[in-house]
Amino acid sequence: MADVLIVGAGPVGLTLACELARYGVGVRLIDRAREATQTSKALVVWSRTLELMDRMGCTAAFLAAGLRARGATLRGGGRVLGGPDFSDIASPYAFGLMIPQRDTERLLAEHLREFGAAVEREVELTGFAQTPDGVEARLSHGDGREERVAAPFLVGCDGAHSAVRHGLGLPFRGTAQGDDWLLADIRLDGAGAPPDDEIAVYFHRDGPFVIFPIPGGRARVVATVGRADGRPKPDPTLSEVQALVAARAGPGIRVSDPVWLSRFRIHERKVSEYRRDRVFLAGDAAHIHSPAGGQGMNTGMQDAVNLAWKLALVLRGAAAPGLLDSYSPERNAVGEMVLRNAGRLTVMATLANPLAQAVRNRALHLLLGLHAVRRRMAATMSEIEIAYPASPLSVGPGAGRRWRPEDAAGPPPGAGADPRFVLYAADPERGTALAARFPGLVQPAPRNNPEPGRLHLVRPDGYVGLAAGAADWDAAERYLKECGTV
Ligand SMILES: Cc1cc2nc3c(=O)[nH]c(=O)nc-3n(C[C@H](O)[C@H](O)[C@H](O)COP(=O)(O)OP(=O)(O)OC[C@H]3O[C@@H](n4cnc5c(N)ncnc54)[C@H](O)[C@@H]3O)c2cc1C
């Protein structure tokens, strides 16, 4: 019997399966689709996700396959307004890694195979019920076979129309944004084409127009094409895209070789609980929003990383089941912030009133002239500022913040097969003695605390759990007792 049944093998389900398999947890990862997505969908893997991949052990494959975007340039009212420079991001990965979602999924599936696990395709979850010790699920196979399966935990990574969310009866509250959008994956040539390591944003009076570089000399363009009226429309043609490019970005760009032409609408919706007893939601099943800022997939993959080590520790008996209570409040707060930021960016980009557009462009020109503003924008997009200050797992001033990778020295906390807290202290002998009392839960750091006078317990996902004074060993013991079963 699998310990965790994961429904949906998009980037989020795959990330969760990789993490759980790495920790030795038995997983079943099912997907109703015959094959993985062939479209590019989410294009950016941000710095924080790459840092977390360091723990997973698959960053190198992603870096080899992706293209490093060095910044974004915003243009409006016929001039350059400025934009974030990603080299300002305080991370070893100070760029946006442009990589089509189909490649992200392929690389994650390959990584999963290294742990001896694989996606079961053409297997659909059709229903489930919770029992006191787990979940009983009904699965329907592509060959018509019906199966009943029991597992201690079920995680719905089954996307925006999640059957798991419906099964839990959780409302997916929110709204639909008012515009129709066009999307095209094409080739761009000509003197007016932006550099191929830059995200180019044009605030045109008719609506926003964005060009994203894609590896292999291609580009994604996205633009509004009028107010949504609910009527189905045919996919755009290449000549429609060419006309749009000429109108919004200027005449010097030629488009060709389309591989994906589509339309979409933006929905901004979220659940307010990510968990009911033994059933969890992650990724688009829990939150969908505007693609502005490229946060959707990254946020979902980070939901998965947050949940995996907690499930692993509880299933091993090294932590009390109460550890799982922190998942929903932590990721709900992040989801709310991401929805808010992406929504604000979209409202700003889609202003229709010419006066409001002029004010926006002037304000952006002024603000983007300030390095602090540009740096902040880059930090927000990269998700390196995500923190859990209000979490029940964060104790002490400064707890909940990201433990910077350069502070780790050696493998980052959470790397390897054991998801344990890492103790950074000033007294290695006491640290080793404390760790010996909670062997499945904590290990001493390979170096003294880089912050003298402080004691930290860093979680396996690289966030500070406990922040205390260097001599406050009682606080560390209390914290570990609370998390553990001792
Ligand atoms: C055009 C477009 C552009 C985007 N751009 C970006 C971007 O630049 N950056 C970004 O971060 N995000 C972007 N996104 C969003 C991103 O694609 C999603 O956030 C991401 O795919 C979510 O991953 P997921 O694994 O949660 O869900 P999904 O990728 O939707 O995967 C869900 C999986 O569950 C399976 N499934 C569903 N129901 C069942 C069932 N009952 N039983 C079994 N399997 C089931 C499906 O077959 C599917 O494979 C974009 C999305 C679109 C459409």
Coordinates of C-alpha atoms and ligand atoms in Angstrom, one line a residue:
M1 CA 0.0 0.0 0.0
A2 CA 1.3 3.5 -0.9
D3 CA 1.6 5.9 2.0
V4 CA 0.5 8.9 -0.1
L5 CA -1.8 8.8 -3.2
I6 CA -1.0 11.8 -5.4
V7 CA -3.7 12.8 -7.9
G8 CA -2.3 14.7 -10.9
A9 CA 1.1 14.6 -12.5
G10 CA 1.5 18.2 -13.5
P11 CA 4.6 20.0 -12.2
V12 CA 3.1 20.1 -8.7
G13 CA 2.2 16.4 -8.3
L14 CA 5.6 15.5 -9.9
T15 CA 7.5 17.7 -7.4
L16 CA 5.6 16.2 -4.5
A17 CA 6.3 12.7 -5.7
C18 CA 10.0 13.4 -6.2
E19 CA 10.3 14.8 -2.7
L20 CA 8.4 12.0 -1.0
A21 CA 10.3 9.3 -3.0
R22 CA 13.6 10.9 -2.0
Y23 CA 12.5 10.6 1.6
G24 CA 11.7 7.0 1.1
V25 CA 7.9 7.5 1.3
G26 CA 5.8 5.0 -0.8
V27 CA 3.9 7.1 -3.4
R28 CA 1.4 6.4 -6.1
L29 CA 1.2 9.2 -8.7
I30 CA -1.8 8.9 -11.0
D31 CA -2.9 11.1 -13.9
R32 CA -5.9 10.7 -16.1
A33 CA -4.2 12.0 -19.2
R34 CA -2.7 9.6 -21.7
E35 CA 0.5 11.7 -21.9
A36 CA 2.2 14.6 -20.3
T37 CA 1.5 18.2 -21.6
Q38 CA 3.1 19.1 -24.9
T39 CA 2.6 22.8 -24.5
S40 CA 4.8 25.4 -23.0
K41 CA 2.3 26.9 -20.4
A42 CA 4.4 28.1 -17.4
L43 CA 7.7 29.4 -18.8
V44 CA 9.6 30.7 -15.8
V45 CA 11.3 28.8 -13.0
W46 CA 12.2 31.4 -10.4
S47 CA 15.2 31.6 -8.0
R48 CA 13.5 30.2 -4.9
T49 CA 12.2 27.2 -6.8
L50 CA 15.7 26.6 -8.1
E51 CA 17.1 26.8 -4.6
L52 CA 14.6 24.3 -3.4
M53 CA 15.5 22.0 -6.4
D54 CA 19.1 22.0 -4.9
R55 CA 17.6 20.0 -2.1
M56 CA 15.8 17.8 -4.5
G57 CA 19.0 17.2 -6.5
C58 CA 17.8 18.2 -10.0
T59 CA 18.9 21.8 -10.5
A60 CA 21.7 21.0 -12.9
A61 CA 19.3 19.4 -15.4
F62 CA 17.1 22.4 -15.3
L63 CA 20.0 24.9 -15.7
A64 CA 21.2 22.9 -18.7
A65 CA 17.8 22.9 -20.4
G66 CA 16.8 26.5 -19.6
L67 CA 17.6 30.0 -20.8
R68 CA 18.6 32.6 -18.2
A69 CA 16.6 35.8 -18.4
R70 CA 18.6 38.7 -17.0
G71 CA 15.8 41.1 -16.5
A72 CA 12.5 42.7 -17.7
T73 CA 12.2 46.0 -19.6
L74 CA 8.9 47.9 -19.4
R75 CA 8.0 50.3 -22.2
G76 CA 5.1 52.7 -22.4
G77 CA 4.2 56.0 -24.0
G78 CA 6.9 55.5 -26.6
R79 CA 9.8 55.2 -24.2
V80 CA 11.6 52.8 -21.9
L81 CA 10.2 53.1 -18.4
G82 CA 12.8 50.8 -16.7
G83 CA 12.5 47.4 -15.1
P84 CA 13.9 44.9 -12.7
D85 CA 17.4 43.5 -13.2
F86 CA 17.4 39.9 -12.0
S87 CA 21.1 40.0 -11.1
D88 CA 19.9 42.0 -8.0
I89 CA 18.2 38.9 -6.7
A90 CA 20.1 37.7 -3.5
S91 CA 20.3 34.1 -4.6
P92 CA 22.9 31.8 -6.2
Y93 CA 20.3 31.8 -9.0
A94 CA 20.0 35.5 -9.8
F95 CA 17.9 35.1 -13.0
G96 CA 14.6 33.8 -14.2
L97 CA 15.1 30.4 -15.8
M98 CA 13.0 30.3 -19.0
I99 CA 12.0 26.7 -19.6
P100 CA 8.7 25.4 -21.2
Q101 CA 6.4 23.6 -18.8
R102 CA 6.6 20.4 -20.9
D103 CA 10.4 20.3 -20.3
T104 CA 9.9 21.0 -16.6
E105 CA 7.5 18.1 -16.4
R106 CA 9.8 15.9 -18.4
L107 CA 12.8 16.6 -16.2
L108 CA 10.8 16.1 -13.0
A109 CA 9.5 12.7 -14.4
E110 CA 13.1 11.7 -15.2
H111 CA 14.2 12.7 -11.7
L112 CA 11.3 10.6 -10.2
R113 CA 12.4 7.6 -12.2
E114 CA 15.8 7.8 -10.4
F115 CA 13.9 6.9 -7.2
G116 CA 12.3 3.9 -8.9
A117 CA 8.9 5.6 -9.2
A118 CA 6.8 6.6 -12.2
V119 CA 3.6 8.3 -13.3
E120 CA 0.6 5.9 -13.7
R121 CA -1.2 7.3 -16.8
E122 CA -4.8 6.9 -17.8
V123 CA -5.8 6.5 -14.1
E124 CA -8.5 8.8 -12.9
L125 CA -9.7 9.6 -9.4
T126 CA -13.5 9.3 -9.5
G127 CA -14.3 9.6 -5.8
F128 CA -12.9 9.2 -2.3
A129 CA -14.0 8.9 1.4
Q130 CA -12.1 9.6 4.5
T131 CA -11.8 7.0 7.3
P132 CA -10.3 7.4 10.7
D133 CA -6.9 6.1 9.5
G134 CA -6.8 7.2 6.0
V135 CA -8.5 7.6 2.7
E136 CA -10.3 5.1 0.4
A137 CA -10.2 6.2 -3.2
R138 CA -12.0 5.0 -6.4
L139 CA -9.8 4.9 -9.5
S140 CA -10.9 4.4 -13.0
H141 CA -8.3 2.9 -15.5
G142 CA -8.1 3.6 -19.2
D143 CA -8.9 0.0 -20.0
G144 CA -12.2 0.2 -18.1
R145 CA -10.9 -1.4 -14.9
E146 CA -12.2 0.1 -11.6
E147 CA -10.0 0.0 -8.6
R148 CA -10.4 0.8 -4.9
V149 CA -7.3 1.8 -3.1
A150 CA -6.6 2.8 0.5
A151 CA -3.8 5.2 1.6
P152 CA -3.0 7.1 4.8
F153 CA -2.9 10.4 2.9
L154 CA -4.3 11.8 -0.4
V155 CA -3.0 14.9 -2.1
G156 CA -5.0 16.6 -4.8
C157 CA -2.5 18.1 -7.4
D158 CA -5.2 17.8 -10.0
G159 CA -5.3 21.3 -11.3
A160 CA -7.9 24.1 -11.5
H161 CA -10.9 21.8 -11.9
S162 CA -9.7 19.5 -9.1
A163 CA -11.9 16.5 -8.3
V164 CA -10.3 16.4 -4.9
R165 CA -11.3 19.9 -4.1
H166 CA -14.9 19.2 -5.3
G167 CA -14.9 16.0 -3.2
L168 CA -14.0 18.0 -0.1
G169 CA -16.7 20.6 -1.0
L170 CA -14.2 23.4 -0.6
P171 CA -15.4 26.7 -2.3
F172 CA -13.0 28.1 -4.9
R173 CA -13.8 31.8 -4.4
G174 CA -12.8 34.5 -6.8
T175 CA -13.5 36.2 -10.1
A176 CA -12.7 36.2 -13.8
Q177 CA -10.7 39.1 -15.1
G178 CA -12.5 41.0 -17.8
D179 CA -10.3 40.7 -20.9
D180 CA -9.7 38.1 -23.6
W181 CA -6.0 37.3 -24.0
L182 CA -4.1 35.9 -26.9
L183 CA -1.0 33.6 -26.6
A184 CA 1.4 32.7 -29.3
D185 CA 4.6 30.6 -29.2
I186 CA 6.5 31.8 -32.3
R187 CA 9.8 32.9 -33.8
L188 CA 10.6 36.6 -33.8
D189 CA 13.1 38.3 -36.2
G190 CA 14.0 41.8 -37.2
A191 CA 15.7 44.9 -35.8
G192 CA 12.8 45.7 -33.4
A193 CA 12.9 42.3 -31.6
P194 CA 14.0 42.5 -28.0
P195 CA 17.2 40.8 -26.8
D196 CA 16.6 37.0 -26.3
D197 CA 17.6 37.2 -22.6
E198 CA 15.0 39.8 -21.6
I199 CA 11.3 39.8 -20.8
A200 CA 9.8 42.7 -22.8
V201 CA 6.6 44.4 -21.5
Y202 CA 4.8 47.0 -23.6
F203 CA 2.1 49.1 -22.0
H204 CA 0.3 50.1 -25.2
R205 CA -2.8 52.3 -25.2
D206 CA -4.8 49.3 -26.6
G207 CA -3.6 47.0 -23.9
P208 CA -0.5 45.2 -22.6
F209 CA 1.8 43.1 -24.8
V210 CA 4.5 40.9 -23.4
I211 CA 7.3 39.0 -25.1
F212 CA 9.0 36.1 -23.1
P213 CA 12.2 34.4 -24.5
I214 CA 12.0 30.6 -24.8
P215 CA 15.1 28.4 -25.3
G216 CA 15.8 27.5 -29.0
G217 CA 15.4 31.0 -30.4
R218 CA 11.6 31.1 -29.9
A219 CA 9.4 33.5 -28.0
R220 CA 6.0 33.6 -26.3
V221 CA 3.8 36.6 -26.9
V222 CA 0.8 37.4 -24.7
A223 CA -1.6 40.3 -25.1
T224 CA -5.1 41.4 -24.4
V225 CA -7.4 41.4 -27.4
G226 CA -10.5 43.1 -26.1
R227 CA -13.1 42.7 -23.4
A228 CA -14.4 39.2 -22.8
D229 CA -18.0 38.6 -24.0
G230 CA -18.1 34.9 -23.1
R231 CA -18.5 33.8 -26.8
P232 CA -16.1 31.1 -28.0
K233 CA -13.6 32.4 -30.6
P234 CA -11.3 30.5 -33.0
D235 CA -7.6 30.2 -32.2
P236 CA -5.7 33.2 -33.4
T237 CA -3.9 33.2 -36.8
L238 CA -0.3 34.1 -37.5
S239 CA -1.4 37.2 -39.4
E240 CA -3.5 38.3 -36.4
V241 CA -0.4 37.9 -34.2
Q242 CA 1.8 39.8 -36.8
A243 CA -0.7 42.7 -36.8
L244 CA -0.7 42.8 -33.0
V245 CA 3.1 42.8 -32.8
A246 CA 3.3 45.6 -35.3
A247 CA 0.6 47.7 -33.5
R248 CA 1.9 47.2 -29.9
A249 CA 5.7 46.6 -30.1
G250 CA 6.5 48.5 -33.3
P251 CA 6.9 47.7 -37.0
G252 CA 10.5 46.1 -36.9
I253 CA 9.5 42.6 -35.8
R254 CA 8.6 39.7 -38.1
V255 CA 6.8 36.6 -36.7
S256 CA 7.0 33.1 -38.1
D257 CA 6.9 29.4 -37.3
P258 CA 4.0 29.2 -34.8
V259 CA 3.9 26.1 -32.6
W260 CA 1.0 27.2 -30.3
L261 CA -1.6 29.8 -30.9
S262 CA -4.3 30.1 -28.3
R263 CA -6.7 32.3 -26.3
F264 CA -7.3 32.3 -22.6
R265 CA -9.0 34.2 -19.8
I266 CA -7.6 34.9 -16.4
H267 CA -9.3 33.5 -13.3
E268 CA -8.4 34.6 -9.8
R269 CA -9.6 32.0 -7.3
K270 CA -8.4 30.3 -4.2
V271 CA -9.5 28.0 -1.4
S272 CA -9.1 29.2 2.1
E273 CA -8.2 25.8 3.5
Y274 CA -5.6 23.6 1.9
R275 CA -6.4 20.6 4.1
R276 CA -9.3 18.5 5.4
D277 CA -8.0 15.9 7.8
R278 CA -6.0 13.4 5.7
V279 CA -6.6 15.1 2.3
F280 CA -4.5 18.0 1.1
L281 CA -4.6 20.4 -1.9
A282 CA -1.6 21.8 -3.7
G283 CA -0.9 23.9 -6.8
D284 CA -3.7 25.0 -9.2
A285 CA -6.1 22.8 -7.3
A286 CA -5.8 25.4 -4.4
H287 CA -5.0 28.6 -6.3
I288 CA -5.2 30.1 -9.8
H289 CA -4.5 33.6 -10.8
S290 CA -3.1 35.9 -13.4
P291 CA 0.1 34.8 -15.1
A292 CA 1.6 38.2 -14.4
G293 CA 4.9 37.7 -12.6
G294 CA 5.0 34.0 -13.6
Q295 CA 4.1 32.8 -10.1
G296 CA 1.5 30.0 -10.5
M297 CA 3.6 27.0 -11.1
N298 CA 6.4 28.1 -8.8
T299 CA 4.0 28.7 -6.0
G300 CA 2.4 25.3 -6.6
M301 CA 5.8 23.5 -6.6
Q302 CA 6.7 25.3 -3.4
D303 CA 3.4 24.0 -1.9
A304 CA 4.6 20.5 -2.7
V305 CA 8.0 21.1 -1.1
N306 CA 6.4 22.5 2.0
L307 CA 4.1 19.5 2.4
A308 CA 6.6 16.7 1.5
W309 CA 8.9 16.9 4.5
K310 CA 6.1 17.2 6.9
L311 CA 4.3 14.1 5.6
A312 CA 7.6 12.2 5.5
L313 CA 8.4 13.0 9.2
V314 CA 4.9 12.1 10.3
L315 CA 4.8 8.9 8.4
R316 CA 8.2 7.9 9.9
G317 CA 6.9 8.6 13.3
A318 CA 9.7 11.2 13.9
A319 CA 7.1 14.0 14.2
A320 CA 3.7 14.3 15.7
P321 CA 0.7 14.5 13.3
G322 CA 0.3 18.1 14.5
L323 CA 3.2 19.1 12.3
L324 CA 0.8 18.8 9.4
D325 CA -1.4 21.5 10.8
S326 CA 1.1 24.1 9.7
Y327 CA 0.7 23.3 6.0
S328 CA -2.6 25.1 5.3
P329 CA -1.9 28.3 7.2
E330 CA 1.6 28.7 5.7
R331 CA 0.7 28.1 2.1
N332 CA -2.7 29.8 2.4
A333 CA -0.9 33.0 3.4
V334 CA 1.5 32.7 0.5
G335 CA -1.3 32.0 -1.9
E336 CA -3.2 35.1 -0.8
M337 CA -0.1 37.2 -1.3
V338 CA 0.6 35.8 -4.7
L339 CA -3.0 36.4 -5.8
R340 CA -2.9 39.9 -4.6
N341 CA 0.3 40.8 -6.3
A342 CA -0.5 39.2 -9.6
G343 CA -4.0 40.8 -9.5
R344 CA -2.5 44.3 -8.9
L345 CA 0.0 43.9 -11.7
T346 CA -2.8 42.8 -14.0
V347 CA -5.0 45.8 -13.1
M348 CA -2.1 48.2 -13.6
A349 CA -1.2 46.6 -17.0
T350 CA -4.8 46.6 -18.3
L351 CA -5.8 50.2 -17.4
A352 CA -7.9 51.4 -20.3
N353 CA -8.4 55.1 -19.5
P354 CA -5.7 57.2 -21.5
L355 CA -5.3 59.6 -18.6
A356 CA -4.8 56.7 -16.1
Q357 CA -2.3 55.1 -18.5
A358 CA -0.3 58.4 -18.7
V359 CA -0.2 58.7 -14.9
R360 CA 0.8 55.0 -14.6
N361 CA 3.6 55.4 -17.2
R362 CA 4.9 58.6 -15.5
A363 CA 4.8 57.0 -12.0
L364 CA 6.6 53.8 -13.3
H365 CA 9.3 55.8 -15.0
L366 CA 9.9 57.7 -11.7
L367 CA 9.8 54.6 -9.5
L368 CA 11.8 52.3 -11.8
G369 CA 14.5 54.9 -11.7
L370 CA 15.1 53.9 -8.1
H371 CA 17.3 51.0 -7.5
A372 CA 15.5 50.0 -4.3
V373 CA 12.2 49.7 -6.3
R374 CA 13.8 47.6 -9.0
R375 CA 15.5 45.4 -6.5
R376 CA 12.3 44.9 -4.6
M377 CA 10.4 44.0 -7.8
A378 CA 13.0 41.4 -8.7
A379 CA 13.0 39.9 -5.1
T380 CA 9.2 39.6 -5.2
M381 CA 9.1 37.9 -8.6
S382 CA 11.9 35.5 -7.6
E383 CA 9.9 34.4 -4.5
I384 CA 13.1 34.6 -2.3
E385 CA 11.2 36.8 0.2
I386 CA 8.5 34.2 0.9
A387 CA 8.5 33.6 4.7
Y388 CA 6.3 32.1 7.3
P389 CA 6.4 34.6 10.2
A390 CA 2.9 33.9 11.4
S391 CA 3.2 30.1 11.2
P392 CA 2.6 28.0 14.3
L393 CA 6.0 26.5 13.5
S394 CA 7.8 29.8 13.7
V395 CA 9.1 30.6 17.2
G396 CA 11.2 33.6 18.2
P397 CA 12.1 36.9 16.5
G398 CA 13.1 36.4 12.9
A399 CA 11.7 32.9 12.7
G400 CA 9.9 31.9 9.5
R401 CA 12.4 33.7 7.2
R402 CA 14.4 31.9 4.5
W403 CA 17.8 30.6 5.7
R404 CA 20.0 32.0 3.0
P405 CA 21.7 29.2 1.0
E406 CA 25.1 30.8 1.6
D407 CA 24.6 30.4 5.3
A408 CA 24.3 26.7 5.0
A409 CA 27.9 25.8 4.1
G410 CA 27.8 22.3 2.7
P411 CA 24.6 20.7 1.6
P412 CA 21.5 22.9 2.3
P413 CA 19.2 21.8 5.1
G414 CA 16.8 19.1 3.7
A415 CA 19.2 17.7 1.1
G416 CA 19.6 13.9 1.1
A417 CA 17.2 11.2 2.1
D418 CA 16.5 12.5 5.7
P419 CA 14.2 15.5 6.1
R420 CA 15.6 16.7 9.4
F421 CA 15.9 20.1 11.1
V422 CA 19.4 21.5 11.1
L423 CA 20.7 23.0 14.4
Y424 CA 23.0 26.0 14.0
A425 CA 24.5 26.8 17.4
A426 CA 27.8 28.1 18.8
D427 CA 28.5 25.1 21.0
P428 CA 29.1 22.0 18.7
E429 CA 29.3 19.6 21.6
R430 CA 26.0 20.6 23.1
G431 CA 24.5 20.6 19.6
T432 CA 25.6 17.1 19.0
A433 CA 24.2 16.0 22.4
L434 CA 20.8 17.6 21.7
A435 CA 20.6 16.1 18.2
A436 CA 21.4 12.6 19.6
R437 CA 18.2 12.9 21.8
F438 CA 16.0 13.6 18.7
P439 CA 17.8 11.5 16.1
G440 CA 15.0 11.4 13.5
L441 CA 14.2 15.0 13.8
V442 CA 17.4 17.1 13.9
Q443 CA 21.0 17.0 13.0
P444 CA 23.8 19.4 14.0
A445 CA 25.0 21.8 11.3
P446 CA 28.5 21.1 9.8
R447 CA 29.5 24.6 11.0
N448 CA 28.9 27.0 13.8
N449 CA 26.0 29.5 13.5
P450 CA 27.0 32.2 11.0
E451 CA 25.0 34.6 13.2
P452 CA 27.1 34.8 16.4
G453 CA 25.1 34.9 19.7
R454 CA 22.1 33.1 18.1
L455 CA 20.7 29.5 18.0
H456 CA 18.6 28.4 15.0
L457 CA 16.7 25.4 14.1
V458 CA 16.3 25.4 10.3
R459 CA 13.5 23.4 8.7
P460 CA 14.2 20.9 5.9
D461 CA 12.7 23.3 3.4
G462 CA 15.2 26.0 4.4
Y463 CA 13.1 28.3 6.6
V464 CA 14.0 29.2 10.2
G465 CA 11.8 27.3 12.6
L466 CA 13.3 28.5 15.9
A467 CA 15.3 31.6 16.4
A468 CA 16.7 32.0 19.9
G469 CA 19.6 33.3 21.9
A470 CA 22.8 31.2 21.7
A471 CA 22.4 29.9 25.3
D472 CA 18.7 29.1 25.0
W473 CA 19.0 25.4 24.7
D474 CA 15.7 25.0 26.6
A475 CA 13.9 26.7 23.8
A476 CA 15.4 24.3 21.3
E477 CA 14.5 21.3 23.4
R478 CA 10.9 22.6 23.9
Y479 CA 10.6 23.2 20.1
L480 CA 11.8 19.7 19.2
K481 CA 9.6 18.1 21.8
E482 CA 6.6 20.0 20.4
C483 CA 7.4 18.8 16.9
G484 CA 8.4 15.3 17.8
T485 CA 6.7 12.5 19.6
V486 CA 9.1 12.5 22.6
Ligands
LIG1 C1 -1.2 29.8 -21.0 C2 -0.6 29.6 -19.6 C3 0.5 30.2 -19.2 C4 1.0 30.1 -17.9 N1 2.2 30.8 -17.6 C5 2.7 30.6 -16.4 C6 4.0 31.1 -16.0 O1 4.7 31.8 -16.8 N2 4.5 30.9 -14.8 C7 3.8 30.1 -13.8 O2 4.3 29.9 -12.7 N3 2.6 29.6 -14.2 C8 2.1 29.8 -15.4 N4 0.9 29.1 -15.7 C9 0.2 28.3 -14.8 C10 0.8 26.9 -14.7 O3 0.7 26.3 -16.0 C11 0.0 26.2 -13.6 O4 0.1 26.9 -12.5 C12 0.6 24.8 -13.5 O5 0.4 23.9 -14.6 C13 -0.1 24.1 -12.2 O6 0.4 22.9 -12.1 P1 -0.4 21.8 -11.3 O7 0.5 20.6 -11.3 O8 -1.0 22.3 -10.1 O9 -1.7 21.5 -12.2 P2 -1.8 21.0 -13.7 O10 -0.6 21.4 -14.5 O11 -3.1 21.5 -14.2 O12 -1.8 19.4 -13.6 C14 -2.9 18.8 -13.1 C15 -2.9 17.3 -13.6 O13 -3.9 16.6 -12.9 C16 -4.5 15.7 -13.9 N5 -5.9 15.4 -13.4 C17 -6.9 16.3 -13.3 N6 -8.0 15.6 -12.7 C18 -7.6 14.4 -12.5 C19 -8.3 13.2 -11.9 N7 -9.5 13.3 -11.4 N8 -7.6 12.1 -11.8 C20 -6.3 12.0 -12.2 N9 -5.6 13.0 -12.8 C21 -6.3 14.2 -12.9 C22 -4.5 16.4 -15.2 O14 -4.5 15.5 -16.3 C23 -3.1 17.2 -15.1 O15 -2.1 16.4 -15.7 C24 0.4 29.3 -17.0 C25 -0.8 28.6 -17.4 C26 -1.3 28.7 -18.7 C27 -2.5 27.9 -19.1

